[in-house]
């Protein structure tokens, strides 16, 4: 019913980072693509199979030092049904290797429809007398533009299945301020959304001071991170924008409390394409991902200090 | 590059309504479920196959009198990969029968990721030398919380492929006001979002006075429909909330201009479950859907008058 499982994985690995799995086909080493295309043709299925093998290699390399993966649904949907199968199999494989899975879907809708999304991504589905798990996330990113009745169905499913959500609060992209920075009376739109997260989280409080309703807060906005950490004491942050989007470890230091908890920092391209930046043999792509993940951990832990579950 | 194709379909059928395909398994007649479960078991695949047959029956019954369908992605995602295949096949079938397809996905993300969603739902994907269409929408609903760089990739794909989008402005659910009704200076959040739609739409202007950037405006808020029609003269409305959510034809009359254009009204449960309300044999579910669609059309056309493309 909370994000406690995530925090426990962060404490175990002493690493508050998450590897984003946003697998553009351009990121996948040629030898993996060739193998898949030889077997399945230059098809959506071929692309999806190549991505799955690539992801598995990354998960194998990272699972002992990185607590979580964040597959971005868009990069799977773009390969159609075959891509969605790879999303499922990636989630399943990451969980089998002990990783926490944050599905980055930014889903949102009215109440009855949100029940369907909640069941799809965090819950179970009954078909006749049988029960199934359509997708295998531990947490889901969501968009709160529709207010409480778009969030309540998720809270129910989170309670029943020990899952969590992250609501978009202050996103990492350049134009996020066009709506999010505007003032409603004395507070910004993003602060108002943050306050709603605190409220929604009250019924999902966990053991370590944070609720099951986290917030997405971009590393590219360090002042807002500091401001929101102070104002949202029970809201855990998912922090994109590190690395490829330009933010550094110093920018996100304010997200963490005295126990080293409070946030998890995402890197996608930085880890996935480390082999390109390093210039190593593409067959060592997973090794390069491991080395970049270690570097990132060390850099961030330099600001965080020791992580203890209080 | 616009919503002109939709408006032409509305004019051809003299019917500004869209049939929402939100196929909960409970909605599907028993005889269809039995057949699918006998063949595929009580599995996600069995459920997805039953839904596909149900949808095809509805499309067969409706395609000559209703211009568009709106499959709601959540109800397909909830049946996993098999469900996504049914989404694709439903879209494909509706288009083969001449219907316009609005994929209700409310997708949103930062720029680079939004390119992936745009390609997935409105564009094409290259794999090696081959090109594929992952999903078959003519338009997609999206959430503008992230601002322009989450929308711009869609505008590009809409231009290239003659597609459109609908941005959430004032949603139909009871709690939509928690954020959307708050005031930023003199304007509400929903009006601010509406103004962004007008701006985004400038580069996608169509032949009939409306752009390719539409707005979702709930039928449950008639005053806001009237207000927004006046303030957003180039923005076509997708109007959910009629019927099952409580709004009537009178509530949405203000959405339409003197030519009878300006909006399209969705009914999902009302049409899909017409056979339950009518109490007819479940094998006549498509006939009941047809009768309800005719009734809805006549009721709404009573307020709209003749539809002419100016």
Coordinates of C-alpha atoms in Angstrom, one line a residue:
Chain A
X1 CA 0.0 0.0 0.0
X2 CA 3.0 2.3 -0.1
X3 CA 6.4 2.8 -1.6
X4 CA 8.1 1.0 1.3
X5 CA 9.3 -1.9 -0.9
X6 CA 11.0 0.6 -3.1
X7 CA 12.7 2.3 -0.1
X8 CA 13.8 -1.1 1.2
X9 CA 15.4 -1.9 -2.2
X10 CA 17.1 1.5 -2.1
X11 CA 18.5 0.9 1.4
X12 CA 19.6 -2.6 0.4
X13 CA 21.6 -1.4 -2.6
X14 CA 22.6 1.9 -0.9
X15 CA 21.6 3.5 -4.2
X16 CA 18.7 6.0 -4.7
X17 CA 18.7 5.6 -8.5
X18 CA 16.5 4.0 -11.1
X19 CA 17.4 2.8 -14.6
X20 CA 15.0 4.1 -17.1
X21 CA 14.3 1.6 -19.9
X22 CA 13.3 3.8 -22.8
X23 CA 14.6 1.6 -25.5
X24 CA 14.7 3.4 -28.8
X25 CA 15.7 1.0 -31.5
X26 CA 18.7 3.2 -32.2
X27 CA 20.0 2.5 -28.7
X28 CA 20.1 -1.3 -29.3
X29 CA 23.5 -2.7 -30.4
X30 CA 23.6 -3.9 -34.0
X31 CA 24.5 -7.5 -33.2
X32 CA 21.2 -7.8 -31.2
X33 CA 19.1 -6.2 -33.9
X34 CA 20.7 -8.4 -36.6
X35 CA 19.9 -11.6 -34.7
X36 CA 16.3 -10.6 -34.1
X37 CA 15.8 -9.4 -37.7
X38 CA 17.3 -12.6 -39.1
X39 CA 14.8 -14.5 -37.0
X40 CA 11.7 -12.3 -37.2
X41 CA 12.4 -10.0 -40.1
X42 CA 12.4 -6.2 -40.0
X43 CA 9.0 -6.2 -38.4
X44 CA 7.5 -4.8 -35.2
X45 CA 8.0 -8.2 -33.7
X46 CA 11.6 -8.2 -34.7
X47 CA 12.1 -4.8 -33.1
X48 CA 10.3 -5.8 -30.0
X49 CA 12.3 -9.0 -29.6
X50 CA 15.6 -7.1 -30.0
X51 CA 14.5 -4.6 -27.4
X52 CA 13.6 -7.4 -25.0
X53 CA 17.0 -9.0 -25.3
X54 CA 18.7 -5.7 -24.9
X55 CA 16.6 -5.0 -21.7
X56 CA 17.4 -8.4 -20.3
X57 CA 21.1 -7.8 -20.7
X58 CA 20.8 -4.4 -18.9
X59 CA 18.7 -6.0 -16.1
X60 CA 21.3 -8.8 -15.7
X61 CA 24.1 -6.2 -15.4
X62 CA 22.3 -3.8 -13.1
X63 CA 20.1 -5.9 -10.8
X64 CA 22.5 -6.2 -7.9
X65 CA 23.5 -2.5 -7.7
X66 CA 20.4 -0.6 -9.0
X67 CA 17.1 -1.1 -7.0
X68 CA 14.6 -0.3 -9.7
X69 CA 13.8 0.0 -13.4
X70 CA 11.4 2.4 -15.0
X71 CA 10.2 1.2 -18.4
X72 CA 8.6 4.1 -20.3
X73 CA 5.4 2.8 -21.9
X74 CA 5.6 5.0 -25.0
X75 CA 8.7 3.2 -26.2
X76 CA 6.9 -0.1 -26.1
X77 CA 3.6 1.1 -27.5
X78 CA 5.5 2.4 -30.5
X79 CA 6.1 -1.2 -31.5
X80 CA 2.4 -2.0 -31.3
X81 CA 1.1 -5.2 -29.7
X82 CA 4.6 -6.8 -30.0
X83 CA 6.0 -3.9 -28.1
X84 CA 3.5 -4.3 -25.3
X85 CA 4.5 -7.9 -25.0
X86 CA 8.1 -6.8 -24.5
X87 CA 6.9 -4.3 -21.9
X88 CA 5.3 -7.2 -20.0
X89 CA 8.2 -9.5 -20.4
X90 CA 10.7 -6.8 -19.3
X91 CA 8.6 -6.1 -16.2
X92 CA 8.4 -9.8 -15.4
X93 CA 12.1 -10.3 -15.9
X94 CA 13.1 -7.3 -13.8
X95 CA 10.9 -8.6 -11.0
X96 CA 12.3 -12.1 -11.3
X97 CA 15.8 -10.5 -10.7
X98 CA 14.5 -8.7 -7.6
X99 CA 14.1 -5.2 -9.1
X100 CA 11.3 -2.9 -8.3
X101 CA 9.3 -1.9 -11.4
X102 CA 8.0 1.6 -12.0
X103 CA 5.8 1.7 -15.1
X104 CA 6.1 5.2 -16.6
X105 CA 2.7 5.5 -18.2
X106 CA 1.5 8.9 -16.9
X107 CA -2.0 7.5 -17.2
X108 CA -5.1 9.5 -16.3
X109 CA -8.8 9.5 -16.7
X110 CA -12.2 9.7 -15.0
X111 CA -13.0 7.4 -12.1
X112 CA -14.5 4.4 -13.8
X113 CA -11.9 4.3 -16.5
X114 CA -9.1 4.9 -14.0
X115 CA -10.3 1.7 -12.3
X116 CA -9.4 -0.1 -15.6
X117 CA -5.9 1.5 -15.7
X118 CA -5.3 0.7 -12.1
X119 CA -6.2 -3.0 -12.7
X120 CA -4.2 -3.1 -15.9
X121 CA -1.0 -1.8 -14.4
X122 CA -1.1 -2.4 -10.6
X123 CA -3.9 -4.9 -10.1
X124 CA -5.5 -8.1 -11.2
X125 CA -8.2 -8.9 -13.7
X126 CA -10.9 -11.5 -13.3
X127 CA -11.9 -13.5 -16.4
X128 CA -14.7 -15.9 -15.5
X129 CA -13.3 -17.8 -12.4
X130 CA -9.6 -17.1 -13.3
X131 CA -7.5 -14.1 -12.2
X132 CA -4.7 -12.5 -14.2
X133 CA -2.0 -9.8 -13.9
X134 CA -2.1 -7.9 -17.2
X135 CA 1.1 -5.9 -16.6
X136 CA 3.7 -6.2 -13.9
X137 CA 4.4 -2.8 -12.4
X138 CA 5.0 -2.2 -8.7
X139 CA 4.2 1.5 -9.2
X140 CA 2.8 3.6 -12.0
X141 CA 3.3 7.3 -12.9
X142 CA 0.0 9.2 -13.3
X143 CA -1.3 12.6 -14.2
X144 CA -3.6 14.4 -11.7
X145 CA -5.2 17.0 -14.0
X146 CA -8.6 15.4 -13.4
X147 CA -8.5 15.6 -9.6
X148 CA -9.4 13.2 -6.9
X149 CA -11.8 10.9 -8.6
X150 CA -9.1 10.1 -11.2
X151 CA -6.7 9.1 -8.3
X152 CA -9.0 7.4 -5.8
X153 CA -9.3 4.1 -7.8
X154 CA -5.5 3.9 -7.8
X155 CA -5.4 4.3 -4.0
X156 CA -7.7 1.4 -3.6
X157 CA -5.7 -0.9 -5.8
X158 CA -2.4 0.3 -4.1
X159 CA -3.9 -0.7 -0.7
X160 CA -5.0 -4.1 -1.9
X161 CA -1.8 -5.0 -3.8
X162 CA 0.9 -3.1 -1.9
X163 CA 1.7 -0.8 -4.8
X164 CA 2.4 2.9 -5.3
X165 CA 1.9 5.8 -7.7
X166 CA 3.9 8.9 -8.7
X167 CA 1.8 11.9 -9.7
X168 CA 3.3 14.5 -12.1
X169 CA 4.0 17.6 -10.0
X170 CA 6.8 19.6 -11.6
X171 CA 8.0 17.9 -14.7
X172 CA 11.6 18.1 -16.1
X173 CA 10.9 19.5 -19.6
X174 CA 11.6 23.1 -20.6
X175 CA 8.0 24.1 -21.1
X176 CA 6.7 22.6 -17.9
X177 CA 6.2 26.1 -16.5
X178 CA 3.6 27.1 -19.1
X179 CA 0.9 25.7 -16.7
X180 CA 2.8 24.3 -13.7
X181 CA 4.5 27.5 -12.6
X182 CA 1.4 29.8 -12.8
X183 CA 0.0 31.0 -9.6
X184 CA -3.3 30.1 -8.1
X185 CA -3.6 32.8 -5.4
X186 CA -0.3 32.3 -3.4
X187 CA 0.7 28.9 -4.7
X188 CA 1.9 27.6 -8.0
X189 CA -0.1 25.0 -9.9
X190 CA 2.7 22.4 -9.2
X191 CA 2.6 23.2 -5.5
X192 CA -1.2 22.8 -5.5
X193 CA -0.7 19.4 -7.2
X194 CA 1.9 18.6 -4.6
X195 CA -0.5 19.4 -1.8
X196 CA -3.0 17.1 -3.3
X197 CA -0.4 14.3 -3.3
X198 CA 0.1 14.9 0.5
X199 CA -3.7 14.7 0.9
X200 CA -4.1 11.6 -1.3
X201 CA -1.1 9.9 0.5
X202 CA -2.7 10.2 4.0
X203 CA -4.5 6.9 3.5
X204 CA -1.4 5.1 2.2
X205 CA 1.2 6.0 4.9
X206 CA 4.2 3.7 5.0
X207 CA 6.7 2.7 7.7
X208 CA 9.5 5.1 6.7
X209 CA 7.8 8.5 6.8
X210 CA 6.6 8.5 3.2
X211 CA 3.2 7.6 1.6
X212 CA 2.4 5.5 -1.4
X213 CA 1.6 8.6 -3.4
X214 CA 4.9 10.0 -4.7
X215 CA 5.5 13.0 -6.9
X216 CA 7.5 13.4 -10.2
X217 CA 9.8 16.4 -9.7
X218 CA 12.3 17.2 -12.4
X219 CA 16.1 17.3 -11.6
X220 CA 16.3 20.2 -14.0
X221 CA 14.5 22.4 -11.4
X222 CA 16.7 22.3 -8.3
X223 CA 15.0 25.2 -6.5
X224 CA 11.6 23.6 -6.9
X225 CA 13.0 20.3 -5.6
X226 CA 14.2 22.1 -2.4
X227 CA 11.0 24.0 -2.0
X228 CA 8.8 20.9 -2.5
X229 CA 10.9 18.7 -0.2
X230 CA 10.2 21.2 2.6
X231 CA 6.5 21.6 1.8
X232 CA 5.7 17.9 1.1
X233 CA 7.3 16.0 3.9
X234 CA 5.5 12.7 3.3
X235 CA 5.8 12.6 -0.5
X236 CA 8.6 10.6 -2.1
X237 CA 10.1 12.0 -5.3
X238 CA 10.7 10.3 -8.6
X239 CA 13.3 12.6 -10.2
X240 CA 13.9 12.5 -14.0
X241 CA 16.2 14.8 -15.9
X242 CA 19.6 13.7 -14.5
X243 CA 22.3 13.2 -17.1
X244 CA 21.0 13.4 -20.7
X245 CA 18.5 16.2 -19.8
X246 CA 21.3 18.2 -18.2
X247 CA 20.9 18.1 -14.4
X248 CA 23.8 17.0 -12.0
X249 CA 23.9 15.2 -8.6
X250 CA 24.2 18.6 -6.8
X251 CA 20.9 19.7 -8.4
X252 CA 19.0 16.9 -6.7
X253 CA 20.7 16.8 -3.3
X254 CA 17.9 18.8 -1.7
X255 CA 15.4 15.9 -2.4
X256 CA 16.9 13.8 0.4
X257 CA 16.2 13.9 4.1
X258 CA 18.7 13.2 7.0
X259 CA 18.3 9.5 6.5
X260 CA 19.1 9.7 2.8
X261 CA 15.5 8.9 1.9
X262 CA 13.1 11.1 0.0
X263 CA 13.8 10.5 -3.7
X264 CA 15.0 8.2 -6.5
X265 CA 16.8 9.7 -9.4
X266 CA 16.2 8.3 -12.9
X267 CA 18.8 8.0 -15.7
X268 CA 17.6 6.4 -19.0
X269 CA 19.8 7.3 -22.0
X270 CA 22.9 7.8 -19.8
X271 CA 22.8 4.2 -18.7
X272 CA 21.3 2.6 -21.8
X273 CA 23.7 4.3 -24.2
X274 CA 26.8 4.3 -21.9
X275 CA 28.5 2.0 -24.4
X276 CA 28.2 4.6 -27.1
X277 CA 29.6 7.4 -24.9
X278 CA 32.4 5.1 -23.6
X279 CA 33.2 4.0 -27.2
X280 CA 33.6 0.4 -26.1
X281 CA 32.6 -2.7 -28.1
X282 CA 28.9 -2.8 -28.5
X283 CA 28.9 -6.3 -27.1
X284 CA 30.0 -4.8 -23.8
X285 CA 26.9 -2.5 -23.7
X286 CA 25.7 -4.1 -20.4
X287 CA 29.2 -3.7 -18.9
X288 CA 29.2 0.0 -19.9
X289 CA 25.7 0.4 -18.4
X290 CA 27.0 -1.2 -15.1
X291 CA 30.0 1.2 -15.0
X292 CA 27.8 4.2 -15.6
X293 CA 25.3 3.1 -13.0
X294 CA 28.2 2.7 -10.5
X295 CA 29.5 6.2 -11.4
X296 CA 26.1 7.7 -11.0
X297 CA 25.5 6.0 -7.7
X298 CA 28.8 7.2 -6.3
X299 CA 28.2 10.7 -7.5
X300 CA 24.7 10.9 -6.0
X301 CA 25.7 9.1 -2.8
X302 CA 28.4 11.7 -2.4
X303 CA 25.6 14.2 -1.7
X304 CA 23.2 11.8 0.0
X305 CA 25.5 10.1 2.6
X306 CA 24.3 6.8 4.1
X307 CA 20.8 5.6 3.5
X308 CA 19.0 4.2 6.7
X309 CA 15.4 3.1 7.1
X310 CA 14.3 5.0 10.2
Chain B
X1 CA -3.4 17.8 -40.5
X2 CA -6.7 18.7 -38.9
X3 CA -10.0 17.4 -37.8
X4 CA -11.6 18.0 -41.3
X5 CA -12.0 14.3 -42.0
X6 CA -14.0 14.0 -38.8
X7 CA -16.2 17.0 -39.7
X8 CA -16.8 15.6 -43.2
X9 CA -17.9 12.3 -41.6
X10 CA -20.2 14.2 -39.3
X11 CA -21.7 16.1 -42.2
X12 CA -22.2 13.0 -44.3
X13 CA -24.1 11.2 -41.5
X14 CA -25.7 14.4 -40.2
X15 CA -24.8 13.1 -36.8
X16 CA -22.4 14.9 -34.4
X17 CA -22.0 11.9 -32.1
X18 CA -19.3 9.2 -31.4
X19 CA -19.8 5.8 -30.1
X20 CA -17.4 5.1 -27.2
X21 CA -16.0 1.6 -27.2
X22 CA -15.2 1.0 -23.5
X23 CA -15.9 -2.7 -23.5
X24 CA -16.0 -3.9 -19.9
X25 CA -16.4 -7.7 -20.0
X26 CA -19.7 -7.3 -18.1
X27 CA -21.1 -5.4 -21.1
X28 CA -20.4 -8.3 -23.5
X29 CA -23.4 -10.6 -24.1
X30 CA -23.1 -14.1 -22.6
X31 CA -23.3 -16.0 -25.9
X32 CA -20.3 -14.1 -27.2
X33 CA -18.3 -14.7 -24.1
X34 CA -19.2 -18.4 -24.0
X35 CA -18.1 -18.9 -27.6
X36 CA -14.7 -17.2 -26.9
X37 CA -14.1 -18.9 -23.6
X38 CA -14.9 -22.3 -25.2
X39 CA -12.3 -21.7 -27.8
X40 CA -9.6 -19.8 -25.8
X41 CA -10.4 -20.6 -22.2
X42 CA -11.2 -18.1 -19.4
X43 CA -8.0 -16.2 -20.3
X44 CA -7.0 -12.7 -21.2
X45 CA -7.0 -13.8 -24.8
X46 CA -10.5 -15.3 -24.4
X47 CA -11.7 -12.0 -22.9
X48 CA -10.0 -10.0 -25.7
X49 CA -11.4 -12.1 -28.4
X50 CA -14.9 -11.8 -27.0
X51 CA -14.5 -8.0 -26.8
X52 CA -13.4 -7.9 -30.4
X53 CA -16.4 -9.8 -31.7
X54 CA -18.7 -7.6 -29.6
X55 CA -17.0 -4.4 -31.0
X56 CA -17.3 -5.7 -34.6
X57 CA -21.0 -6.3 -34.1
X58 CA -21.4 -2.7 -32.8
X59 CA -19.4 -1.3 -35.7
X60 CA -21.4 -3.3 -38.2
X61 CA -24.6 -1.9 -36.8
X62 CA -23.4 1.7 -36.4
X63 CA -21.1 2.5 -39.2
X64 CA -23.7 4.0 -41.6
X65 CA -25.3 6.3 -39.1
X66 CA -22.5 7.2 -36.6
X67 CA -19.4 8.9 -38.0
X68 CA -16.8 7.8 -35.4
X69 CA -15.8 5.4 -32.6
X70 CA -13.8 6.2 -29.6
X71 CA -12.1 3.2 -28.1
X72 CA -10.9 3.9 -24.6
X73 CA -7.3 2.5 -24.3
X74 CA -7.7 1.6 -20.6
X75 CA -10.3 -1.1 -21.3
X76 CA -7.9 -2.8 -23.7
X77 CA -4.8 -2.4 -21.6
X78 CA -6.7 -4.2 -18.8
X79 CA -6.5 -7.4 -20.8
X80 CA -2.8 -7.1 -21.4
X81 CA -1.1 -7.8 -24.7
X82 CA -4.2 -9.6 -25.9
X83 CA -6.3 -6.6 -25.1
X84 CA -3.9 -4.3 -27.1
X85 CA -4.3 -6.6 -30.0
X86 CA -8.1 -6.2 -29.8
X87 CA -7.6 -2.4 -29.7
X88 CA -5.6 -2.5 -32.9
X89 CA -8.1 -4.8 -34.6
X90 CA -11.0 -2.7 -33.4
X91 CA -9.4 0.4 -34.9
X92 CA -8.6 -1.4 -38.1
X93 CA -12.1 -2.8 -38.5
X94 CA -13.8 0.6 -37.7
X95 CA -11.6 2.2 -40.4
X96 CA -12.4 -0.5 -42.9
X97 CA -16.0 0.3 -42.4
X98 CA -15.4 4.0 -43.0
X99 CA -15.5 5.2 -39.4
X100 CA -13.2 7.9 -38.0
X101 CA -11.3 6.5 -35.0
X102 CA -10.5 8.6 -31.9
X103 CA -8.2 6.7 -29.6
X104 CA -8.9 7.8 -26.1
X105 CA -5.5 7.4 -24.4
X106 CA -5.0 10.8 -22.7
X107 CA -1.3 10.3 -23.3
X108 CA 1.3 12.9 -22.1
X109 CA 5.0 13.1 -21.6
X110 CA 8.1 15.2 -22.3
X111 CA 9.1 16.0 -25.9
X112 CA 11.3 13.0 -26.9
X113 CA 8.9 10.6 -25.3
X114 CA 5.8 12.3 -26.8
X115 CA 7.4 11.6 -30.2
X116 CA 7.2 7.9 -29.4
X117 CA 3.5 8.2 -28.4
X118 CA 2.7 10.3 -31.5
X119 CA 4.4 7.7 -33.7
X120 CA 2.6 4.8 -31.8
X121 CA -0.9 6.2 -32.1
X122 CA -1.0 8.6 -35.1
X123 CA 2.2 7.9 -37.1
X124 CA 4.4 5.3 -38.5
X125 CA 7.5 3.4 -37.3
X126 CA 10.5 2.5 -39.3
X127 CA 12.1 -0.9 -38.6
X128 CA 15.1 -1.3 -40.8
X129 CA 13.8 -0.5 -44.3
X130 CA 10.2 -1.3 -43.5
X131 CA 7.5 1.0 -42.2
X132 CA 4.6 0.0 -39.9
X133 CA 1.5 1.5 -38.3
X134 CA 1.6 0.4 -34.6
X135 CA -2.0 1.6 -33.8
X136 CA -4.7 2.9 -36.1
X137 CA -6.1 6.1 -34.7
X138 CA -7.2 9.1 -36.7
X139 CA -7.0 11.3 -33.6
X140 CA -5.7 10.8 -30.0
X141 CA -6.8 12.4 -26.7
X142 CA -3.9 13.9 -24.8
X143 CA -3.2 15.7 -21.5
X144 CA -1.4 19.1 -21.7
X145 CA -0.1 19.4 -18.2
X146 CA 3.5 19.4 -19.5
X147 CA 3.0 22.4 -21.8
X148 CA 4.1 23.0 -25.4
X149 CA 7.0 20.6 -25.7
X150 CA 4.7 17.7 -24.8
X151 CA 2.3 18.8 -27.6
X152 CA 4.7 19.9 -30.4
X153 CA 5.7 16.4 -31.5
X154 CA 2.0 15.6 -32.0
X155 CA 1.5 18.7 -34.2
X156 CA 4.3 17.5 -36.4
X157 CA 2.9 14.0 -36.8
X158 CA -0.7 15.4 -37.3
X159 CA 0.7 17.6 -40.2
X160 CA 2.5 14.7 -41.8
X161 CA -0.3 12.2 -41.5
X162 CA -3.5 14.3 -41.6
X163 CA -4.4 13.5 -38.0
X164 CA -5.8 15.4 -35.0
X165 CA -5.6 15.6 -31.2
X166 CA -8.0 16.5 -28.4
X167 CA -6.5 18.1 -25.3
X168 CA -8.1 17.7 -21.9
X169 CA -9.5 21.1 -21.0
X170 CA -12.6 20.7 -18.7
X171 CA -13.2 17.1 -18.0
X172 CA -16.6 15.6 -17.2
X173 CA -15.9 14.0 -13.8
X174 CA -17.2 15.4 -10.5
X175 CA -13.7 16.4 -9.2
X176 CA -12.5 18.0 -12.4
X177 CA -12.7 21.4 -10.6
X178 CA -10.1 20.6 -8.0
X179 CA -7.5 21.9 -10.3
X180 CA -9.3 22.9 -13.5
X181 CA -11.6 25.5 -12.0
X182 CA -9.0 27.4 -10.0
X183 CA -8.1 30.9 -11.1
X184 CA -4.8 31.9 -12.5
X185 CA -5.2 35.7 -12.3
X186 CA -8.5 36.3 -14.1
X187 CA -8.7 33.0 -16.0
X188 CA -9.4 29.4 -14.8
X189 CA -6.9 26.7 -15.3
X190 CA -9.2 25.1 -17.9
X191 CA -9.6 28.4 -19.8
X192 CA -5.8 28.7 -19.8
X193 CA -5.5 25.2 -21.2
X194 CA -8.2 26.1 -23.8
X195 CA -6.2 29.2 -24.8
X196 CA -3.1 27.0 -25.3
X197 CA -5.2 24.8 -27.6
X198 CA -6.1 27.8 -29.7
X199 CA -2.4 28.7 -29.9
X200 CA -1.3 25.1 -30.7
X201 CA -4.0 24.9 -33.3
X202 CA -2.8 27.9 -35.3
X203 CA -0.4 25.7 -37.3
X204 CA -3.1 23.1 -38.0
X205 CA -6.0 25.1 -39.3
X206 CA -8.5 23.2 -41.4
X207 CA -11.0 24.2 -44.1
X208 CA -14.1 24.5 -41.9
X209 CA -13.0 27.0 -39.3
X210 CA -11.6 24.6 -36.8
X211 CA -8.0 23.4 -36.2
X212 CA -6.5 19.9 -35.7
X213 CA -6.2 20.6 -31.9
X214 CA -9.5 19.9 -30.3
X215 CA -10.5 20.1 -26.6
X216 CA -12.2 17.6 -24.3
X217 CA -15.0 19.5 -22.6
X218 CA -17.5 17.6 -20.4
X219 CA -21.2 17.6 -21.2
X220 CA -21.7 17.6 -17.4
X221 CA -20.6 21.3 -17.3
X222 CA -23.0 23.1 -19.7
X223 CA -22.0 26.6 -18.6
X224 CA -18.4 26.0 -19.3
X225 CA -19.3 24.6 -22.7
X226 CA -21.0 27.8 -23.6
X227 CA -18.2 29.9 -22.2
X228 CA -15.5 27.9 -24.0
X229 CA -17.3 27.9 -27.4
X230 CA -17.3 31.6 -27.3
X231 CA -13.7 32.0 -26.2
X232 CA -12.2 29.2 -28.3
X233 CA -13.6 29.8 -31.8
X234 CA -11.2 27.5 -33.7
X235 CA -11.2 24.6 -31.2
X236 CA -13.5 21.6 -32.0
X237 CA -14.9 19.9 -28.8
X238 CA -15.0 16.2 -27.9
X239 CA -17.8 16.1 -25.4
X240 CA -18.1 13.1 -23.0
X241 CA -20.6 12.8 -20.2
X242 CA -23.8 12.5 -22.2
X243 CA -26.2 9.7 -21.0
X244 CA -24.6 7.5 -18.4
X245 CA -22.8 10.4 -16.7
X246 CA -26.0 12.4 -16.5
X247 CA -25.9 15.1 -19.2
X248 CA -28.7 15.7 -21.7
X249 CA -28.7 17.0 -25.3
X250 CA -29.9 20.5 -24.0
X251 CA -26.7 20.6 -21.9
X252 CA -24.4 20.4 -24.9
X253 CA -26.4 22.6 -27.4
X254 CA -24.1 25.6 -26.9
X255 CA -21.1 23.6 -28.3
X256 CA -22.4 24.0 -31.8
X257 CA -22.0 27.0 -34.2
X258 CA -24.5 28.2 -36.8
X259 CA -23.4 25.5 -39.2
X260 CA -24.0 22.8 -36.7
X261 CA -20.3 22.2 -36.3
X262 CA -18.1 22.7 -33.2
X263 CA -18.4 19.4 -31.3
X264 CA -18.9 15.7 -31.2
X265 CA -20.8 14.1 -28.4
X266 CA -19.7 10.7 -27.0
X267 CA -21.9 8.0 -25.6
X268 CA -20.3 4.8 -24.4
X269 CA -22.3 2.7 -22.0
X270 CA -25.6 4.2 -23.3
X271 CA -25.0 2.6 -26.7
X272 CA -22.9 -0.4 -25.7
X273 CA -25.4 -1.5 -23.1
X274 CA -28.6 -0.4 -24.8
X275 CA -29.7 -4.0 -25.0
X276 CA -29.7 -4.3 -21.2
X277 CA -31.7 -1.1 -20.8
X278 CA -34.1 -2.1 -23.5
X279 CA -34.5 -5.6 -22.1
X280 CA -34.3 -7.2 -25.5
X281 CA -32.6 -10.6 -26.3
X282 CA -28.8 -10.2 -25.9
X283 CA -28.4 -11.5 -29.4
X284 CA -30.0 -8.2 -30.6
X285 CA -27.3 -6.1 -28.7
X286 CA -26.2 -4.5 -32.0
X287 CA -29.8 -3.7 -33.0
X288 CA -30.4 -2.1 -29.6
X289 CA -27.2 -0.1 -30.0
X290 CA -28.4 1.1 -33.4
X291 CA -31.8 2.1 -32.0
X292 CA -30.1 4.0 -29.1
X293 CA -27.7 5.7 -31.5
X294 CA -30.6 6.8 -33.7
X295 CA -32.5 8.1 -30.7
X296 CA -29.4 10.0 -29.5
X297 CA -28.8 11.5 -32.9
X298 CA -32.4 12.7 -33.2
X299 CA -32.3 14.2 -29.8
X300 CA -29.1 16.0 -30.4
X301 CA -30.0 17.1 -33.9
X302 CA -33.1 18.6 -32.4
X303 CA -30.8 21.2 -30.9
X304 CA -28.2 21.3 -33.6
X305 CA -30.3 21.7 -36.7
X306 CA -28.7 21.0 -40.1
X307 CA -25.0 20.4 -40.3
X308 CA -23.3 22.1 -43.3
X309 CA -19.6 22.4 -44.1
X310 CA -19.1 26.1 -44.7

